[in-house]
């Protein structure tokens, strides 16, 4: 991995050799006012639109126009079981069994639904542990769950923090927290890949640790799904949630994926919020029937889902299914390693990368601190045609996405950065 070279020739050579290079052409790449393609490194925030998405959505519009309500059964892809068409490829993508996954609602909603079932506090064991730099929505969600159950949202929240002067989290520190307070913690809820640092946690290690201390363990994989190999089933986690508009390219505000471990699939005693879509499919339309929950993750659905968004997810998943997450992560490691190599050429006194160096402890994102940078630097990058993402106080997040970013994108980005900092 370490025989990277500087120079545009090398980048072009890598693109020519890249077996996934043809996928770039399957996406709409945003352009500037002169019609030049932007260097889009923001797939961690909103993934680009596959050219096929329009056809998938048009199919549903057409069936709706021609069939009306009959489309539930008669559409080319009948709407009634539409979510089932997504289960196999979703399961493959996140390393789960089809019964363990479902596409429904939006991310924060699903996080709450999972906590209704897996955050069952008692007067002795009621605390929730999260990482100190958790995504704001996740923090607000767990705080509101604490309040909902009558607990203080400060006293009840335990933060896994980086050490003084560090950004990354250490497992020894998590072990220490659990040694000291494990029997007060009801739930551990961690971002599988931290949105800020890009640190990809060892989900299995955290789960085993949590379970050893009697805690439930869940992950928010918004920055993991479509980015890293998650192996959710093997991790043993009780639940996981993720959105599909970041690395999964399904469009702004699109639906969320949800994983519930097989060991909970047939537990009808679990507390949960329900609706007609969590009810037995055979008797759902008898209405008035006594509630009979579906087994597996499907049993957490509430409503009939928005088919137009589901169609966009299907377009994306069909592509992921074709490529496979193994090939994607293989390219991802090369591309991000190359990005890291080029950034390091700028000098360690100028650039600091806070994302882990070990390719197995990160996805494609690098979080970059530029010496004495402020938002003006990020604005200049944007003006130069690089779409990246700024996080206060001083971090630029860039994600070369293996499906549509090229080695040349990465090369050009670093050239622009070099011009700006000099
Ligand atoms: C993107 C993201 C969210 C956003 O939540 P929505 O409910 O989809 O608006 C929440 N949590 C994490 C960790 C995220 O990365």
XYZ file of C-alpha atoms and ligand atoms in Angstrom:
437
model
C 0.000 0.000 0.000
C 2.896 2.314 0.578
C 4.325 2.576 -2.948
C 2.229 5.604 -3.756
C 3.845 8.243 -5.957
C 3.351 11.962 -6.375
C 2.444 13.413 -9.782
C -0.666 13.494 -11.933
C 0.600 10.655 -14.152
C 0.488 8.267 -11.240
C -3.117 9.276 -10.392
C -4.209 8.761 -14.003
C -2.465 5.406 -14.151
C -4.313 4.260 -11.013
C -7.642 5.332 -12.503
C -6.896 3.371 -15.673
C -6.136 0.265 -13.625
C -9.139 0.699 -11.329
C -11.734 -2.047 -11.965
C -14.449 0.182 -10.438
C -13.605 3.267 -12.502
C -16.613 2.730 -14.788
C -18.993 3.353 -11.884
C -18.159 7.067 -11.811
C -20.009 7.385 -15.088
C -23.125 5.931 -13.474
C -23.469 9.047 -11.294
C -24.327 12.677 -11.896
C -21.210 14.620 -10.897
C -22.088 18.220 -9.891
C -20.546 20.919 -12.103
C -19.495 24.546 -11.647
C -20.979 27.455 -13.643
C -18.586 26.802 -16.514
C -19.661 23.202 -16.795
C -16.511 21.765 -15.188
C -16.938 18.833 -12.835
C -16.477 19.733 -9.188
C -14.234 17.675 -6.953
C -16.964 16.195 -4.803
C -15.598 14.820 -1.523
C -18.776 15.135 0.498
C -20.337 11.681 0.143
C -20.207 11.453 3.947
C -22.861 14.162 4.040
C -24.953 13.619 0.909
C -24.125 10.940 -1.627
C -24.407 11.710 -5.340
C -27.335 10.723 -7.507
C -27.041 7.517 -9.542
C -28.222 8.095 -13.101
C -30.490 5.064 -12.730
C -32.451 6.580 -9.819
C -34.749 8.480 -12.157
C -35.812 5.268 -13.940
C -36.544 3.499 -10.676
C -38.710 6.391 -9.449
C -40.361 6.824 -12.846
C -41.428 3.181 -12.785
C -43.372 3.811 -9.582
C -44.854 7.073 -10.874
C -45.971 5.240 -13.996
C -47.549 2.389 -12.040
C -49.271 4.865 -9.731
C -50.611 6.779 -12.761
C -51.844 3.635 -14.503
C -52.977 1.529 -11.584
C -53.886 3.770 -8.676
C -54.462 1.723 -5.553
C -54.116 -1.536 -7.516
C -50.388 -0.808 -7.610
C -50.107 -2.229 -4.110
C -50.431 -5.665 -5.697
C -50.191 -5.089 -9.453
C -47.241 -2.690 -9.853
C -44.184 -4.128 -11.562
C -42.617 -4.039 -8.090
C -45.736 -4.360 -5.912
C -45.779 -1.721 -3.188
C -47.171 -3.941 -0.463
C -44.015 -6.053 -0.125
C -41.676 -3.358 -1.554
C -39.474 -3.227 1.543
C -38.855 -6.951 1.175
C -37.097 -6.322 -2.156
C -34.488 -4.344 -0.223
C -33.876 -6.793 2.613
C -31.466 -9.182 0.878
C -29.100 -6.538 -0.480
C -29.287 -4.522 2.735
C -28.428 -7.628 4.749
C -25.471 -8.350 2.502
C -24.260 -4.780 2.731
C -24.220 -4.582 6.526
C -23.331 -8.221 7.229
C -26.679 -9.318 8.614
C -29.379 -11.910 7.943
C -32.427 -10.723 5.966
C -34.666 -11.219 9.019
C -32.451 -8.794 10.953
C -32.894 -5.761 8.682
C -35.633 -3.462 7.474
C -35.847 -0.099 5.697
C -38.261 2.289 7.391
C -38.727 5.816 8.771
C -35.795 8.175 9.160
C -32.669 7.688 11.217
C -33.405 9.565 14.424
C -36.937 8.144 14.468
C -35.531 4.627 14.291
C -33.050 5.406 17.029
C -35.987 6.309 19.265
C -37.947 3.203 18.262
C -34.931 1.054 19.097
C -34.560 2.754 22.469
C -38.215 2.114 23.250
C -37.290 -1.570 23.049
C -33.671 -1.686 24.158
C -33.471 1.090 26.705
C -35.442 -0.351 29.590
C -34.140 1.522 32.626
C -34.605 0.462 36.240
C -33.930 2.651 39.295
C -30.504 0.956 39.664
C -29.527 0.613 36.022
C -30.664 3.564 33.939
C -27.648 5.381 32.493
C -26.773 5.687 28.806
C -23.196 5.761 27.562
C -22.305 7.556 24.326
C -19.095 8.910 22.796
C -18.417 12.513 23.845
C -18.324 13.686 20.242
C -21.532 11.923 19.246
C -23.555 13.403 16.388
C -25.857 16.061 17.894
C -29.084 14.323 16.869
C -28.006 11.149 18.678
C -27.093 13.091 21.800
C -30.417 14.918 21.806
C -32.262 11.643 21.240
C -30.647 9.831 24.183
C -31.053 12.866 26.461
C -34.737 13.010 25.642
C -35.089 9.276 26.366
C -33.549 9.841 29.798
C -36.007 12.674 30.488
C -38.888 10.616 29.090
C -38.190 7.973 31.746
C -37.945 10.624 34.470
C -34.138 10.779 34.788
C -31.811 13.746 34.765
C -30.274 14.063 31.301
C -26.878 15.172 32.653
C -26.503 12.787 35.553
C -27.838 9.907 33.455
C -25.519 10.449 30.490
C -22.003 9.004 30.588
C -19.513 10.239 28.017
C -16.639 8.176 26.607
C -14.088 10.944 26.076
C -10.740 11.249 24.357
C -7.795 11.948 26.637
C -6.453 15.465 27.052
C -4.795 16.581 23.803
C -6.178 13.606 21.825
C -9.150 13.189 19.494
C -9.502 9.434 19.165
C -11.164 7.220 21.739
C -9.305 4.451 23.550
C -10.851 1.105 24.464
C -8.950 1.022 27.778
C -10.906 4.097 28.817
C -14.208 2.453 27.904
C -13.175 -0.626 29.901
C -12.408 1.606 32.855
C -15.812 3.304 32.719
C -17.512 -0.075 32.613
C -15.408 -1.426 35.494
C -16.467 1.543 37.602
C -20.073 2.118 36.531
C -21.049 -0.832 34.315
C -23.884 -1.919 36.607
C -25.554 1.498 36.356
C -25.495 1.542 32.545
C -28.601 0.300 30.739
C -27.528 1.144 27.209
C -24.338 1.790 25.256
C -25.084 3.679 22.028
C -22.054 4.550 19.894
C -21.636 5.942 16.375
C -20.091 2.936 14.567
C -17.885 5.303 12.566
C -17.558 8.638 14.364
C -18.839 11.420 12.129
C -16.166 13.897 13.243
C -12.926 11.938 13.477
C -13.820 9.097 11.095
C -12.745 6.554 13.741
C -14.298 3.159 12.964
C -14.844 1.329 16.204
C -14.494 -2.372 16.864
C -18.216 -3.077 17.170
C -17.710 -6.622 18.385
C -15.282 -5.595 21.102
C -17.615 -2.872 22.375
C -20.602 -5.230 22.262
C -18.829 -7.997 24.156
C -17.630 -5.527 26.734
C -21.123 -4.061 27.158
C -22.819 -7.439 27.365
C -20.279 -8.634 29.934
C -21.476 -5.794 32.140
C -25.166 -6.451 31.446
C -25.741 -3.458 29.146
C -27.668 -3.389 25.898
C -25.515 -2.246 22.969
C -26.579 -0.363 19.831
C -24.762 1.483 17.071
C -25.572 4.398 14.830
C -23.940 3.386 11.575
C -24.875 6.479 9.536
C -21.201 6.889 8.622
C -20.578 3.163 8.324
C -23.254 1.803 5.974
C -21.880 1.675 2.433
C -18.488 2.855 3.714
C -17.035 -0.020 5.742
C -17.734 -3.741 6.195
C -19.989 -3.702 9.226
C -20.589 -7.397 10.008
C -23.484 -6.448 12.255
C -24.656 -9.984 12.949
C -21.209 -11.121 14.049
C -20.740 -8.022 16.166
C -23.572 -9.310 18.345
C -25.001 -5.799 18.759
C -28.600 -5.664 19.917
C -29.546 -3.072 17.320
C -28.151 -0.667 14.742
C -29.571 2.172 12.658
C -28.229 4.132 9.683
C -29.411 6.568 7.047
C -29.285 5.900 3.308
C -28.552 9.392 1.984
C -24.854 9.555 2.906
C -22.745 6.698 1.502
C -25.861 4.968 0.176
C -26.763 7.696 -2.336
C -30.540 7.524 -2.001
C -31.332 11.242 -1.920
C -31.791 14.004 0.663
C -33.818 13.003 3.710
C -34.315 9.457 2.484
C -35.250 6.546 4.708
C -33.220 4.719 7.300
C -32.019 1.171 7.698
C -32.499 -0.705 10.929
C -30.926 -3.881 12.323
C -32.262 -5.945 15.213
C -30.176 -8.956 16.155
C -31.707 -12.352 15.418
C -31.730 -13.224 19.129
C -34.581 -10.704 19.553
C -36.441 -11.752 16.368
C -39.137 -13.811 18.066
C -39.362 -12.069 21.396
C -42.963 -10.862 21.537
C -42.507 -9.582 25.079
C -40.110 -6.795 24.098
C -41.656 -3.414 24.691
C -42.163 -1.599 21.395
C -44.212 1.007 19.588
C -46.330 -0.589 16.888
C -48.556 0.166 13.913
C -50.338 -1.808 11.232
C -47.071 -2.492 9.393
C -45.649 -4.329 12.413
C -48.645 -6.667 12.292
C -48.786 -10.139 10.724
C -48.985 -9.742 6.926
C -51.616 -12.475 6.506
C -54.171 -10.771 8.729
C -53.095 -7.109 8.397
C -56.052 -6.202 6.212
C -58.675 -7.918 8.311
C -58.262 -4.723 10.343
C -59.736 -4.992 13.839
C -57.749 -8.202 14.394
C -55.928 -8.692 17.684
C -52.358 -7.465 17.319
C -49.916 -10.125 16.143
C -46.359 -8.858 15.774
C -44.187 -9.840 12.797
C -40.958 -11.646 13.610
C -37.613 -9.926 12.994
C -36.803 -6.303 12.253
C -40.008 -5.954 10.187
C -41.906 -6.091 13.458
C -40.722 -2.555 14.250
C -42.321 -0.970 11.170
C -45.181 1.415 11.824
C -46.487 2.692 8.506
C -46.699 1.766 4.882
C -43.475 3.239 3.505
C -42.960 6.062 0.956
C -42.417 4.077 -2.247
C -40.735 6.915 -4.180
C -37.905 7.035 -1.630
C -37.795 3.261 -1.435
C -37.317 3.202 -5.219
C -34.279 5.478 -4.906
C -32.883 3.156 -2.247
C -33.454 0.170 -4.504
C -31.560 1.903 -7.333
C -28.613 2.414 -5.022
C -28.673 -0.999 -3.371
C -28.825 -2.760 -6.737
C -25.536 -1.047 -7.574
C -23.925 -1.902 -4.227
C -25.112 -5.459 -4.627
C -23.502 -5.674 -8.059
C -20.130 -4.353 -6.861
C -20.036 -5.861 -3.368
C -18.769 -4.128 -0.250
C -15.532 -6.191 -0.321
C -14.384 -4.717 -3.641
C -15.516 -1.283 -2.549
C -13.548 -1.329 0.675
C -10.513 -2.658 -1.175
C -10.534 0.382 -3.476
C -11.481 2.646 -0.586
C -8.361 1.684 1.364
C -6.146 2.389 -1.649
C -7.814 5.696 -2.454
C -7.847 7.019 1.106
C -4.296 5.778 1.672
C -3.254 7.730 -1.425
C -5.054 10.811 -0.143
C -3.233 10.493 3.190
C 0.096 10.045 1.379
C -0.400 13.228 -0.668
C -1.529 15.261 2.343
C 1.571 14.180 4.236
C 3.709 15.605 1.437
C 2.423 19.043 2.487
C 4.354 18.684 5.713
C 3.234 17.513 9.130
C 3.675 21.043 10.511
C 1.045 22.264 8.033
C -1.442 19.372 8.033
C -2.595 17.095 10.784
C -4.933 14.182 10.086
C -6.984 13.240 13.137
C -8.537 10.119 11.566
C -6.812 6.844 12.597
C -3.852 5.814 10.437
C -4.753 2.138 10.544
C -6.915 1.451 7.428
C -8.976 -1.041 9.472
C -9.940 1.669 11.950
C -11.429 4.066 9.418
C -13.546 4.243 6.270
C -12.876 6.591 3.379
C -13.158 9.848 5.344
C -10.127 11.835 6.480
C -10.618 14.656 8.976
C -7.930 17.216 8.348
C -6.673 20.030 10.555
C -4.773 22.682 8.641
C -2.421 24.843 10.699
C -4.141 28.049 11.912
C -7.010 27.473 9.480
C -10.438 28.982 9.845
C -13.627 28.873 7.829
C -12.030 31.195 5.213
C -9.769 28.359 4.096
C -12.761 26.119 3.583
C -14.495 28.870 1.588
C -11.443 29.153 -0.656
C -11.477 25.417 -1.226
C -15.123 25.632 -2.224
C -14.376 28.516 -4.608
C -11.617 26.383 -6.115
C -14.207 23.692 -6.883
C -13.619 21.303 -3.984
C -16.781 20.306 -2.157
C -15.850 19.233 1.344
C -17.300 19.747 4.751
C -16.249 22.129 7.541
C -16.709 21.374 11.232
C -15.967 23.918 13.934
C -13.503 24.631 15.327
C -10.949 23.661 12.659
C -11.654 20.418 10.814
C -12.178 19.775 7.109
C -13.791 16.427 6.430
C -13.134 14.898 3.010
C -14.413 11.551 1.835
C -13.132 10.091 -1.420
C -15.946 7.647 -2.142
C -14.790 4.524 -4.009
C -17.912 4.286 -6.189
C -17.538 7.661 -7.865
C -14.336 9.413 -6.794
C -11.123 8.974 -8.750
C -7.428 9.107 -7.892
C -7.348 12.223 -10.048
C -10.034 13.861 -7.839
C -7.820 13.260 -4.830
C -4.712 14.511 -6.633
C -6.445 17.700 -7.766
C -7.903 18.346 -4.312
C -4.471 18.237 -2.687
C -3.008 20.478 -5.420
C -5.721 23.084 -4.711
C -5.130 22.850 -0.978
C -1.411 23.312 -1.553
C -2.024 26.480 -3.625
C -4.316 27.891 -0.935
C -2.070 27.247 2.087
C 0.984 28.607 0.280
C -26.402 12.046 9.520
C -26.602 11.589 10.899
C -27.831 11.769 11.562
C -28.985 12.492 10.897
O -30.208 12.014 11.365
P -31.564 12.148 10.523
O -32.565 11.598 11.443
O -31.388 11.348 9.263
O -31.763 13.592 10.202
C -27.947 11.296 12.862
N -26.916 10.649 13.471
C -25.737 10.445 12.856
C -24.627 9.735 13.563
C -25.535 10.925 11.567
O -24.358 10.747 10.972
